[in-house]
Coordinates of C-alpha atoms and ligand atoms in Angstrom, one line a residue:
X2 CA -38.3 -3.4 17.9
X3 CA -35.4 -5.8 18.6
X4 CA -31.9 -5.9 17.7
X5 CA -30.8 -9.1 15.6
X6 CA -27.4 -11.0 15.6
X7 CA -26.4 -13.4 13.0
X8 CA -23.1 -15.4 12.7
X9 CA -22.5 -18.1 10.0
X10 CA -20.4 -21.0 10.2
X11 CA -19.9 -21.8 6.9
X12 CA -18.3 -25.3 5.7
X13 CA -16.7 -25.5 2.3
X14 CA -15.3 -29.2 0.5
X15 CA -12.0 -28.2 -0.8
X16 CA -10.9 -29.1 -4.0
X17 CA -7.5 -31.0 -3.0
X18 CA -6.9 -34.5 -5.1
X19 CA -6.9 -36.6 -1.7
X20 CA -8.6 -36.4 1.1
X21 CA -7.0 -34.4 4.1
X22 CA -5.3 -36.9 6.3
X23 CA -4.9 -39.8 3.5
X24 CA -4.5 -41.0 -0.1
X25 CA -7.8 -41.7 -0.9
X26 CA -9.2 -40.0 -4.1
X27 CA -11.7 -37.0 -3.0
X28 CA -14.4 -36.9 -5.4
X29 CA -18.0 -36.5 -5.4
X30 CA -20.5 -38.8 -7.2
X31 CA -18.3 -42.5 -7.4
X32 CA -19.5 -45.9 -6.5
X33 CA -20.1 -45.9 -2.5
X34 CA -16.9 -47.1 -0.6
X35 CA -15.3 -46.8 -3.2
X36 CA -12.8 -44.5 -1.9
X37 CA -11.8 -45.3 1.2
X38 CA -8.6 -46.6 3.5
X39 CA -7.4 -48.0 7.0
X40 CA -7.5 -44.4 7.8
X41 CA -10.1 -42.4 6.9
X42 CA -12.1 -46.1 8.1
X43 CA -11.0 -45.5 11.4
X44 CA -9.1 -48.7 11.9
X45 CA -7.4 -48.8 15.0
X46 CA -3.7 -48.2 15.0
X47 CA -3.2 -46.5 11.5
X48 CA -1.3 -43.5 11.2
X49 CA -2.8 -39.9 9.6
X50 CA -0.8 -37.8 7.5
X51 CA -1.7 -33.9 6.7
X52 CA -2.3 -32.9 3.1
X53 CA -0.3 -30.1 2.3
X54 CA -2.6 -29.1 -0.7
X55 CA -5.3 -28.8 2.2
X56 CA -3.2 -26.7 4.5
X57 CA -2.5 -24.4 1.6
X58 CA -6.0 -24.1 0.3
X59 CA -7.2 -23.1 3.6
X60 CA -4.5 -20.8 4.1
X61 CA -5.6 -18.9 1.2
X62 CA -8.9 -18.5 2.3
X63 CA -7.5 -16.9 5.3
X64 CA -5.7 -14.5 3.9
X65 CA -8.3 -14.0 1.5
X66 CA -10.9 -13.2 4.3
X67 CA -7.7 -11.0 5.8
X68 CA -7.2 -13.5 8.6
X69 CA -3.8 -14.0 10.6
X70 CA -2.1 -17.3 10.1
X71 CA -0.4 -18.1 13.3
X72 CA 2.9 -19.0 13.8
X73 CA 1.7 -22.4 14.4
X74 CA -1.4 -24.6 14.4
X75 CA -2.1 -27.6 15.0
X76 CA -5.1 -30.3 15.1
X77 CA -7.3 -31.8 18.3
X78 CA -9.6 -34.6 18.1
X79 CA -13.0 -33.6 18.6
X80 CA -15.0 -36.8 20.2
X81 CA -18.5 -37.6 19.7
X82 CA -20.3 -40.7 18.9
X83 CA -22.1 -40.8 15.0
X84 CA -22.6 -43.6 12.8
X85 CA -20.8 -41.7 9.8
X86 CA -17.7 -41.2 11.5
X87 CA -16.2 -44.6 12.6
X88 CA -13.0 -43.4 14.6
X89 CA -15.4 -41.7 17.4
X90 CA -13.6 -38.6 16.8
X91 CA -13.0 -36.2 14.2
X92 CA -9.8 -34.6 13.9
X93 CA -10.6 -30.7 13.4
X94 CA -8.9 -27.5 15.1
X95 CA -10.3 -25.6 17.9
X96 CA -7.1 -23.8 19.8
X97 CA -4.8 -22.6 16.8
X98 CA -7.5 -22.3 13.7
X99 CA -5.0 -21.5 10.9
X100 CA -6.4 -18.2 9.8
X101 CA -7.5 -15.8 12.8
X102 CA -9.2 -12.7 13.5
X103 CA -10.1 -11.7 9.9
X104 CA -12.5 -9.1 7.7
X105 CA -14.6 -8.6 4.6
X106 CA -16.3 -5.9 3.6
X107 CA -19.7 -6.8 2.9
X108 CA -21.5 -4.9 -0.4
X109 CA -24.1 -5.1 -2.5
X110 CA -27.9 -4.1 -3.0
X111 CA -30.7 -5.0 -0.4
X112 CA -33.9 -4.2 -2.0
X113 CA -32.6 -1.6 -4.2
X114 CA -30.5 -0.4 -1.3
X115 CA -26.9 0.1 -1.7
X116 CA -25.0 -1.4 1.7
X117 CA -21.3 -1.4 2.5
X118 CA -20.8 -3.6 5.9
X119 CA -17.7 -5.0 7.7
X120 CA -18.4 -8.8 8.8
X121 CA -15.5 -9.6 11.5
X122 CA -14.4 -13.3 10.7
X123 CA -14.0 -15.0 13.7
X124 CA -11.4 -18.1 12.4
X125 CA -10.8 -20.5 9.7
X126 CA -10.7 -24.2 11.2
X127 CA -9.0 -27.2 8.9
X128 CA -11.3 -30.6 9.4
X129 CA -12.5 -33.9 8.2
X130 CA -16.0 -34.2 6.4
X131 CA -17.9 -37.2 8.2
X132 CA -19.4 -40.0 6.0
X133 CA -23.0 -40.2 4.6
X134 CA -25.8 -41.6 6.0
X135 CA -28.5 -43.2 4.3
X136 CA -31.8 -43.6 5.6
X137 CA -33.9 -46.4 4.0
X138 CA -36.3 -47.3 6.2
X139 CA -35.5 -50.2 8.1
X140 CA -32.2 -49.7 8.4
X141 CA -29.0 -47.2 7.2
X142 CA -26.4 -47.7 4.8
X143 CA -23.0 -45.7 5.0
X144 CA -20.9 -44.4 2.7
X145 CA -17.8 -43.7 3.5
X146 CA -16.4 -42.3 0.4
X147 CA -17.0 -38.4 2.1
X148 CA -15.2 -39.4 5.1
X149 CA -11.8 -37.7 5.3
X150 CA -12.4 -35.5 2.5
X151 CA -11.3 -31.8 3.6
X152 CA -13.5 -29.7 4.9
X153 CA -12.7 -25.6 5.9
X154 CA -14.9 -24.2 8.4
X155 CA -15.6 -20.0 8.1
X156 CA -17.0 -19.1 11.6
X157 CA -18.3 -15.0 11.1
X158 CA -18.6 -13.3 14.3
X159 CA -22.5 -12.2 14.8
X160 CA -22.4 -8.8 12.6
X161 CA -25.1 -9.2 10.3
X162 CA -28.7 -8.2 10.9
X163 CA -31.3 -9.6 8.2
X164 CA -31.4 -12.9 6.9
X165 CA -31.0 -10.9 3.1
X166 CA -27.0 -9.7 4.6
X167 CA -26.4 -13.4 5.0
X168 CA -27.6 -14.5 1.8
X169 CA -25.4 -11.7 0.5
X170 CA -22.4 -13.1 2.1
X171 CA -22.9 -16.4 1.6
X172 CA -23.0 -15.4 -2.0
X173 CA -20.2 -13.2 -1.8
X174 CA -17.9 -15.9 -0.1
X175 CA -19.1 -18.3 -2.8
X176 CA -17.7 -16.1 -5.6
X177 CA -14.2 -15.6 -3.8
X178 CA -13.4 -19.4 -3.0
X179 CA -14.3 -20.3 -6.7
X180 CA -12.3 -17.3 -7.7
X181 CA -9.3 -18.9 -5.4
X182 CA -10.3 -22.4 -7.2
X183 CA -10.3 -23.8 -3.8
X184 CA -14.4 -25.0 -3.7
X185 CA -16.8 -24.9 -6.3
X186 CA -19.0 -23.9 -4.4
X187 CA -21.4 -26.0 -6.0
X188 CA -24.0 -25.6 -2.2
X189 CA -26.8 -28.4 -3.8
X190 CA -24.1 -31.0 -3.8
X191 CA -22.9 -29.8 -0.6
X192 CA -20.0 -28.4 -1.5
X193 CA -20.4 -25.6 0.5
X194 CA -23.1 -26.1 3.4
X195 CA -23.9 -23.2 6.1
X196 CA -25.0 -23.0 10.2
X197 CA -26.8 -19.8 11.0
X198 CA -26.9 -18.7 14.3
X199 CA -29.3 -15.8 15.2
X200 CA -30.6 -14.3 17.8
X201 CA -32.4 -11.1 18.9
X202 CA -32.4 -8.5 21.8
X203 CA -33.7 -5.3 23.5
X204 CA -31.5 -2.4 21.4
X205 CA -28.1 -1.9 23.2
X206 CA -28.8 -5.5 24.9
X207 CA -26.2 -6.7 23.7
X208 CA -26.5 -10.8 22.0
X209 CA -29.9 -12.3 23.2
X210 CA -30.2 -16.4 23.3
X211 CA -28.7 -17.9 20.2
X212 CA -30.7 -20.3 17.9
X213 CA -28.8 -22.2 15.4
X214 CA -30.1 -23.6 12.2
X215 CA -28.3 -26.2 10.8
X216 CA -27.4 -27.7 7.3
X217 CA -28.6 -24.9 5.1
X218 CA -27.9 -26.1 1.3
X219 CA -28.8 -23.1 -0.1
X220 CA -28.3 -19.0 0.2
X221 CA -32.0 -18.6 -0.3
X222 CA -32.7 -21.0 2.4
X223 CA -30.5 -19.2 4.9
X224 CA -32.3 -16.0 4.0
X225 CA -35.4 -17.5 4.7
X226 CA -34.8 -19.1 7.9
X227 CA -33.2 -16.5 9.2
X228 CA -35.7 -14.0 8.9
X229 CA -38.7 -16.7 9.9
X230 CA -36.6 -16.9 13.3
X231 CA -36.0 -13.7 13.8
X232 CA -39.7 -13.1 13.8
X233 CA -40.6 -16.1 15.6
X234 CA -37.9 -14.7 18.4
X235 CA -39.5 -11.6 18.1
X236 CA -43.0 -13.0 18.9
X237 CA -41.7 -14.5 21.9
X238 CA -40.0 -11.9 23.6
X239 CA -43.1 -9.7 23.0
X240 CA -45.4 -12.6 24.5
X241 CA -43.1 -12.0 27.7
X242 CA -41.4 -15.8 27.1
X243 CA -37.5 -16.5 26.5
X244 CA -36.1 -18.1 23.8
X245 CA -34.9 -21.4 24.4
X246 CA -31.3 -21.8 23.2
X247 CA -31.3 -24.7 20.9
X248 CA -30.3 -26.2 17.6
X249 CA -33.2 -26.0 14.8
X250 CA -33.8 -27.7 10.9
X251 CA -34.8 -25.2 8.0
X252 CA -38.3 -27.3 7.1
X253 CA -38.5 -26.3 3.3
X254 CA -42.0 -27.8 3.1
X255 CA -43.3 -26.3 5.4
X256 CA -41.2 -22.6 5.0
X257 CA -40.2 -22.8 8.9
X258 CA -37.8 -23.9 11.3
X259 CA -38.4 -26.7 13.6
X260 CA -36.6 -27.8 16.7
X261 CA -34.0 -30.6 16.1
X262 CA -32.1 -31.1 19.8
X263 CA -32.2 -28.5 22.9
X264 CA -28.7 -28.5 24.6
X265 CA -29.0 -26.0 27.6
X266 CA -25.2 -26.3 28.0
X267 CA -22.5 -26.4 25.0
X268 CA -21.4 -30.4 24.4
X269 CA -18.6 -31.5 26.0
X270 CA -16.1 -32.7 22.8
X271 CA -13.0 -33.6 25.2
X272 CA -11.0 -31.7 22.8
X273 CA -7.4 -32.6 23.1
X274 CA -4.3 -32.4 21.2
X275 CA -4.2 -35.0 18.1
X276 CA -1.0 -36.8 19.3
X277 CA -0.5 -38.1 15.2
X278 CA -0.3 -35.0 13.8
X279 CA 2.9 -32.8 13.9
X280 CA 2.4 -29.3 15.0
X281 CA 2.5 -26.9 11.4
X282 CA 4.4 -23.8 11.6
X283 CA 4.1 -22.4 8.5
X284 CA 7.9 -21.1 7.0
X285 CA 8.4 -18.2 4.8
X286 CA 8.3 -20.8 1.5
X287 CA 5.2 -22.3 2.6
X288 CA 3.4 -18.9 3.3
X289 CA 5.0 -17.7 -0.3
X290 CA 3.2 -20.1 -2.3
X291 CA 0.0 -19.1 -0.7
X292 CA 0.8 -15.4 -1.4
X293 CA 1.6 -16.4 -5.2
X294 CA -2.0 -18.3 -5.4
X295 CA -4.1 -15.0 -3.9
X296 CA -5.6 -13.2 -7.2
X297 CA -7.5 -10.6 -7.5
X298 CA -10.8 -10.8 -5.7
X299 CA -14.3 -10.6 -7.9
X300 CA -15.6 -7.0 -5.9
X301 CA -12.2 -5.4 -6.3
X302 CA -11.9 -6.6 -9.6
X303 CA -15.2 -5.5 -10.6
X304 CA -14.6 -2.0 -8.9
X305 CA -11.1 -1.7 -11.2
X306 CA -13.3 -2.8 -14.3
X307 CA -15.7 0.0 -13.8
X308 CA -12.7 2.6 -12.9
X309 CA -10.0 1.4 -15.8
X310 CA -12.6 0.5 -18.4
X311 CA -16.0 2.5 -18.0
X312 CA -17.8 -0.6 -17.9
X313 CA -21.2 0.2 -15.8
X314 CA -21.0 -1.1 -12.2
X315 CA -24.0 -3.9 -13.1
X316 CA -21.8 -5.0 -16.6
X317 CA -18.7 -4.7 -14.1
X318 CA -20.1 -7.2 -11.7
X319 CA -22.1 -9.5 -14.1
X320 CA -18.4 -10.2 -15.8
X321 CA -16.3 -10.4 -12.3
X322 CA -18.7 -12.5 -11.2
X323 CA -16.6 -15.8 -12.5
X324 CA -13.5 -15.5 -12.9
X325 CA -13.3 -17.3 -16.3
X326 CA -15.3 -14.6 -17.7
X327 CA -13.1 -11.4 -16.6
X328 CA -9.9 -13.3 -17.6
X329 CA -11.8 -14.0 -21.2
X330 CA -12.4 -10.1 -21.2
X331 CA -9.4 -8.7 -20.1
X332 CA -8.0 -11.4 -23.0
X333 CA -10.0 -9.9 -25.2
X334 CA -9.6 -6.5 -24.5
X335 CA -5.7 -7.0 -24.4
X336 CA -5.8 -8.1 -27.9
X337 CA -8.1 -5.8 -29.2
X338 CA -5.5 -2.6 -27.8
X339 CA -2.8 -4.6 -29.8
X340 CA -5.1 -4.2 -32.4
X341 CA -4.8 -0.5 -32.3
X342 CA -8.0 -0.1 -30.9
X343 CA -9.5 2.5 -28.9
X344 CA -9.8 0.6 -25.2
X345 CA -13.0 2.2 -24.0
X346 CA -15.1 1.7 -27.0
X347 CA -13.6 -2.0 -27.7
X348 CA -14.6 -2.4 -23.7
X349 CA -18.0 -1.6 -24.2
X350 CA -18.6 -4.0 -27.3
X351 CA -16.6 -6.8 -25.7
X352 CA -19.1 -6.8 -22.2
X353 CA -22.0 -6.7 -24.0
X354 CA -21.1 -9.4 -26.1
X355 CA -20.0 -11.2 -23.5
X356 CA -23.1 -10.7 -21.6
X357 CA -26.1 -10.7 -24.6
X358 CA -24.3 -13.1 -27.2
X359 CA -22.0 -15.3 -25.5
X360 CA -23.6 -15.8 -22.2
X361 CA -26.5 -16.7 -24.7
X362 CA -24.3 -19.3 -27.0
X363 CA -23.6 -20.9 -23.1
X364 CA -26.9 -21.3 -21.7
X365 CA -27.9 -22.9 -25.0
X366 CA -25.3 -25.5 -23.9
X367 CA -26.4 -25.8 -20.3
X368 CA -23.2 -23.7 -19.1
X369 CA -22.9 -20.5 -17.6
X370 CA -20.0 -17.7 -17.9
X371 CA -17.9 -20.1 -15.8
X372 CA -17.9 -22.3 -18.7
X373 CA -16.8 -19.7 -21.4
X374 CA -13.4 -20.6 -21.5
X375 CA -14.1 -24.0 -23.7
X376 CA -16.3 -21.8 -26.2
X377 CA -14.7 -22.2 -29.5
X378 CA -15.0 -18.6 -29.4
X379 CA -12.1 -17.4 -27.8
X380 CA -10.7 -13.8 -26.5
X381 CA -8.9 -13.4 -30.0
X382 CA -11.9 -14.5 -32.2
X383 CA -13.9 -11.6 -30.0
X384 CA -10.8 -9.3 -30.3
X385 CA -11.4 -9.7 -34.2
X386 CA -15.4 -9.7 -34.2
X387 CA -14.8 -5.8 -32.3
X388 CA -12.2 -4.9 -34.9
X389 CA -14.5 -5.7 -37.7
X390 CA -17.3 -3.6 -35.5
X391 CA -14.6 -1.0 -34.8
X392 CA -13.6 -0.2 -37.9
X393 CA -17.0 0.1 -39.0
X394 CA -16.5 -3.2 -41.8
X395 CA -19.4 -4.6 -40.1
X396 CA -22.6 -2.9 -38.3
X397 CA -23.9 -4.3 -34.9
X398 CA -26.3 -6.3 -36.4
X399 CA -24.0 -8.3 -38.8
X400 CA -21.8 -8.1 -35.8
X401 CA -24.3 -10.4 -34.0
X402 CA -24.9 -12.6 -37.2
X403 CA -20.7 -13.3 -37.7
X404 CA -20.7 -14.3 -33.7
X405 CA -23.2 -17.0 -34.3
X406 CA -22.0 -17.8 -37.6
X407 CA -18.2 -18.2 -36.5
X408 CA -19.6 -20.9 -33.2
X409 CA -21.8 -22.6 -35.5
X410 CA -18.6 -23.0 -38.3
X411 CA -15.8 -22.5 -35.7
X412 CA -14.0 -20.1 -37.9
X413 CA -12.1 -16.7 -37.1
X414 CA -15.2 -13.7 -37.4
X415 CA -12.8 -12.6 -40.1
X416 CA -13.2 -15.4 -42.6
X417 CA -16.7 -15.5 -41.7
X418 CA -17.6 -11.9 -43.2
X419 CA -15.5 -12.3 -45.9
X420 CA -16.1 -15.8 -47.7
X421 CA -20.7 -14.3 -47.0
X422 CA -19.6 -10.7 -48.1
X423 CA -21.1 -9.5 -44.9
X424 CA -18.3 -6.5 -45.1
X425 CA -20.3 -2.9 -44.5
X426 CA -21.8 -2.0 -48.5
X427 CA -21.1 1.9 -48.2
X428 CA -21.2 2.4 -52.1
X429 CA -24.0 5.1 -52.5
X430 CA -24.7 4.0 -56.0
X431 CA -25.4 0.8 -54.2
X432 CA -27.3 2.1 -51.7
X433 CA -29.2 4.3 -54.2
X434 CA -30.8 1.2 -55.5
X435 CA -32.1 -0.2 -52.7
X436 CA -33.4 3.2 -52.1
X437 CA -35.2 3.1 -55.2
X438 CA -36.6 -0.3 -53.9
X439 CA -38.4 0.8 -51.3
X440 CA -39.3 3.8 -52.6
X441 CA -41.4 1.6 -55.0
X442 CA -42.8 -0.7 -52.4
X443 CA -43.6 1.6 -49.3
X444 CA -45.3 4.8 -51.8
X445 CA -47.7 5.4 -49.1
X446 CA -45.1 5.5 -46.3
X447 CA -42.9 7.9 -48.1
X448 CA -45.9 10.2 -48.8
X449 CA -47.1 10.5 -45.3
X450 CA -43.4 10.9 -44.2
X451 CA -43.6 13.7 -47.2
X452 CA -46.9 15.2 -45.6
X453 CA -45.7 15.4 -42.3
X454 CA -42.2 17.1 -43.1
X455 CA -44.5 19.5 -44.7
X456 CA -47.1 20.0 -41.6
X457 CA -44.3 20.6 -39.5
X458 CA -44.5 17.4 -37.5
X459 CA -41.2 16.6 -37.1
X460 CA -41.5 13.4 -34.6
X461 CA -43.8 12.1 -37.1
X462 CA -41.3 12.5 -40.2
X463 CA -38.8 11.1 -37.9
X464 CA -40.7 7.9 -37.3
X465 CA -41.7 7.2 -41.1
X466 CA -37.8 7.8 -42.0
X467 CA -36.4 5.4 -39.1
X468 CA -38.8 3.0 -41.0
X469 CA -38.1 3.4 -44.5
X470 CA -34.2 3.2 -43.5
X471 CA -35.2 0.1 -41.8
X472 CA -36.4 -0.8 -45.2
X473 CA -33.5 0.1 -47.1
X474 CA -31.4 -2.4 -44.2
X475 CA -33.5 -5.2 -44.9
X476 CA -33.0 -4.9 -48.5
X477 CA -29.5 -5.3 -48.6
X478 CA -29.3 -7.9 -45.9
X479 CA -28.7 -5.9 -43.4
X480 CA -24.8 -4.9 -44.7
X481 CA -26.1 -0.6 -45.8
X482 CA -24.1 1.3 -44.3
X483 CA -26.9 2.9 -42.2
X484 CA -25.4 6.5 -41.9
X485 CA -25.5 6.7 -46.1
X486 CA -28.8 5.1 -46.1
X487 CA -30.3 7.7 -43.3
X488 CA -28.9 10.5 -45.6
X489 CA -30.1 9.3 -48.9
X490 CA -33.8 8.5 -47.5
X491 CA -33.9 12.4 -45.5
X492 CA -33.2 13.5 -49.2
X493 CA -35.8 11.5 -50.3
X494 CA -38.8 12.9 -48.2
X495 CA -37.6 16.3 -48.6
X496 CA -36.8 16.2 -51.8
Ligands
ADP530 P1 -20.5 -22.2 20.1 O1 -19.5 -22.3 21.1 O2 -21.9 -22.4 20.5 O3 -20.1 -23.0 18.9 P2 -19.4 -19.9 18.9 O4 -18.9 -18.8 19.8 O5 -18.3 -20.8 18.4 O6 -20.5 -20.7 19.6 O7 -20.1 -19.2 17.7 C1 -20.7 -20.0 16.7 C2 -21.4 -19.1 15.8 O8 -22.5 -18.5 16.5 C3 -20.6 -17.9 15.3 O9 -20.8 -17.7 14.0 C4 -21.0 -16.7 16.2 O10 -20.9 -15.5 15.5 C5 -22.5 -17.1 16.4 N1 -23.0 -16.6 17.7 C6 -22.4 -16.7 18.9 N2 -23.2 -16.2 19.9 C7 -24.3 -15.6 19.2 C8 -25.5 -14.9 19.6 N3 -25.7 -14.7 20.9 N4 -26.3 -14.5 18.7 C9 -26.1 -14.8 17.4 N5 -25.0 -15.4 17.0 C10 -24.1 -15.9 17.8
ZN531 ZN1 -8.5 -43.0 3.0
MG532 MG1 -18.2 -23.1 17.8

């Protein structure tokens, strides 16, 4: 068996207003060249100008991924000769990355295994996206809209094993950077794009020959690559042949990698100092404001949730997993303790109806939790559905009922129950007719129920009664309070 090595270099679009070194609007999706300038055209002569926003947003990723930020740092021009990128060059870092020598802690479950991994983050680099290229056939048109736009590079060191541990990073950083609001991660638009770099040894070998696949647009892709190399390495070695060090394509077609260039040596990019570009040294305000932008990370977050609220570790996660839905619950669950609520049982109801009813209500619209923050349903109305629950004015079913009711109507739960008279009917007398109901309707459930009280079969007895209860629900639209109801229907049968 081999050892395998796998680093990711992972590219994410930030979300700044401009592009990186000019004014142009950053945005995906307009009219080609649309959104472009002397600068980020490569005109001769023209002078770039750092984006502050940029600097900042890539800062906090760095200190989000516990990197250093140097003292100072500063850009070089990277040359190399593409179509997409009409200066020749692309200005990029490669001596003083802005965030250095940093750390996550990789978690989550492999195949129903639990695994806890550090992955050692190499640097974060500050660069310029490159054009796009379209190939029609005869000939390619450019857009030039993407040019400019900023770009953070994530370099990992090579510390994870199985194509699955880089899907689970990749997944993992994708939650953190839209937690930070700095990408949205969005990986089909190219918002955030991965290189995987694998290779495989004898144990205690040390790094074998790396391969890199390039351009992976989604986490499932790098998974699948990954672990088609790693075998396809592995069948090579064992033939008694070396792996050729060279850059390779994820063919989704065909569910393999292919060879796309062989470079026995690493390019030569003439790095040098971009001579345009003050040197940054970030001061004590600047590195303030990054500070005040770092919140509180989804896996933390989710561990806090399960500690603080009793939520289970999967309810935990499911909520931290956007942000906008553990703000909506902590909201929630704020205003349900000023309420006078008991936390932990108002916890409870308020993730799962986050997670059953809401999350429902937001795929009907084509949104997922990320979107729940422009429900009409906000943290109070929830607050007030749980206090109806709570308080036992409503049961769980009429509970559900009042949620879809109060999106349909946008009205406060509250009004809802009260203009339908949906409130809990706890009046036995009440109750007692309904009973009467279905003892009229369902004679030949309540006699076997009868029969087997009698015999001695309790499970039996149990069954019929759950049924006739059921019964008893129905007939009073659900609003029985079903503790009186239970009662009066075990008198029944034993009576
Ligand atoms: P290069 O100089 O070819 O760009 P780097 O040292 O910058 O290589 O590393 C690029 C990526 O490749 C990093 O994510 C790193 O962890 C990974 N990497 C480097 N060497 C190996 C190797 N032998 N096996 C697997 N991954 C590697
Ligand atoms: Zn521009
Ligand atoms: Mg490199």
């Amino acid at each position: 068996m081999y050892q395998s090595f796998i680093g990711l270099e992972i590219h994410i679009h930030l979300l700044t207003r401009t592009k990186v070194f000019c004014g142009c609007r950053s945005a995906f999706g307009d009219e080609p060249n649309t959104n472009v300038c002397p600068v980020c055209m490569g005109y001769p002569g023209v002078l770039p100008s750092l984006n502050i926003e940029a600097m900042r947003m890539g800062c906090l990723v760095a200190r989000a991924l516990n990197c250093r930020i140097p003292e100072k740092t500063w850009f070089e021009r990277k040359q190399y000769f593409y179509p997409d990128m009409p200066k020749n060059y692309q200005i990029s870092q490669f001596a003083s990355p802005l965030g250095q020598d940093g750390r996550v802690e990789l978690e989550g479950r492999i195949g129903g295994r639990e695994i806890v991994k550090q992955v050692r983050i190499k640097e974060c680099h500050l660069e310029e996206d490159a054009g796009k290229m379209i190939h029609t056939g005869a000939a390619s048109l450019l857009d030039y809209n993407r040019a400019g736009v900023s770009l953070l590079e994530i370099v990992t060191e090579p510390d994870m094993e199985t194509g699955e541990e880089a899907e689970l990073f990749i997944q993992q950083l994708r939650r953190v950077v839209r937690y930070l609001g700095v990408c949205d991660g969005n990986m089909e638009e190219g918002s955030l794009r991965a290189d995987a770099n694998v290779s495989i040894n004898l144990p205690g070998r040390g790094l074998g020959k790396k391969v890199e696949i390039k351009n992976l647009n989604s986490s499932r892709f790098v998974r699948l690559a990954l672990n088609y190399e790693i075998k396809r390495q592995g069948e090579f070695l064992d033939a008694g042949k070396t792996v050729v060090q060279e850059t390779r394509l994820w063919n989704e077609n065909r569910d393999q990698t292919e060879t796309m260039r062989q470079k026995e040596n690493a390019q030569d990019y003439r790095y040098f100092p971009e001579p345009d570009i003050p040197v940054f040294r970030p001061d004590e305000g600047f590195l303030r404001s990054v500070d005040a932008a770092l919140v509180e990370l989804p896996l933390p977050r989710a561990r806090r949730f399960e500690r603080e609220f009793g939520l289970s570790r999967e309810q935990a996660e499911l909520i931290c997993e956007e942000k906008e839905g553990a703000d909506y619950f902590e909201e929630a669950l704020r205003l349900s303790a000023a309420q006078g609520l008991d936390p932990n049982g108002a916890a409870a109801r308020i993730a799962n109806r986050i997670l059953q009813d809401l999350k429902r209500v937001l795929n009907k619209g084509g949104l997922g939790l990320a979107g729940i923050g422009g429900l009409n349903f906000g943290p109070a109305r929830l607050a007030s559905l749980v206090g109806l629950e709570e308080t036992g004015l409503v049961s769980a079913k009429i509970a559900k009922q009042t949620l879809e009711a109060a999106v349909a109507e946008d009205r406060d739960p509250q009004a809802v129950v009260r203009d339908r008279g949906w409130e809990i009917l706890s009046d036995p007398a009440k109750i007692a007719e309904a009973v009467q109901a279905v003892e009229a309707q369902e004679g030949a459930a309540l006699a076997e129920a009868r029969e087997a009280a009698a015999g001695g079969n309790g499970k039996r007895r149990g069954t019929l009664a759950a049924f006739l209860v059921g019964k008893v629900l129905e007939q009073t639209g659900g609003r029985a309070d079903p503790k009186i109801a239970g009662a009066q229907i075990a008198a029944l049968i034993d009576s």
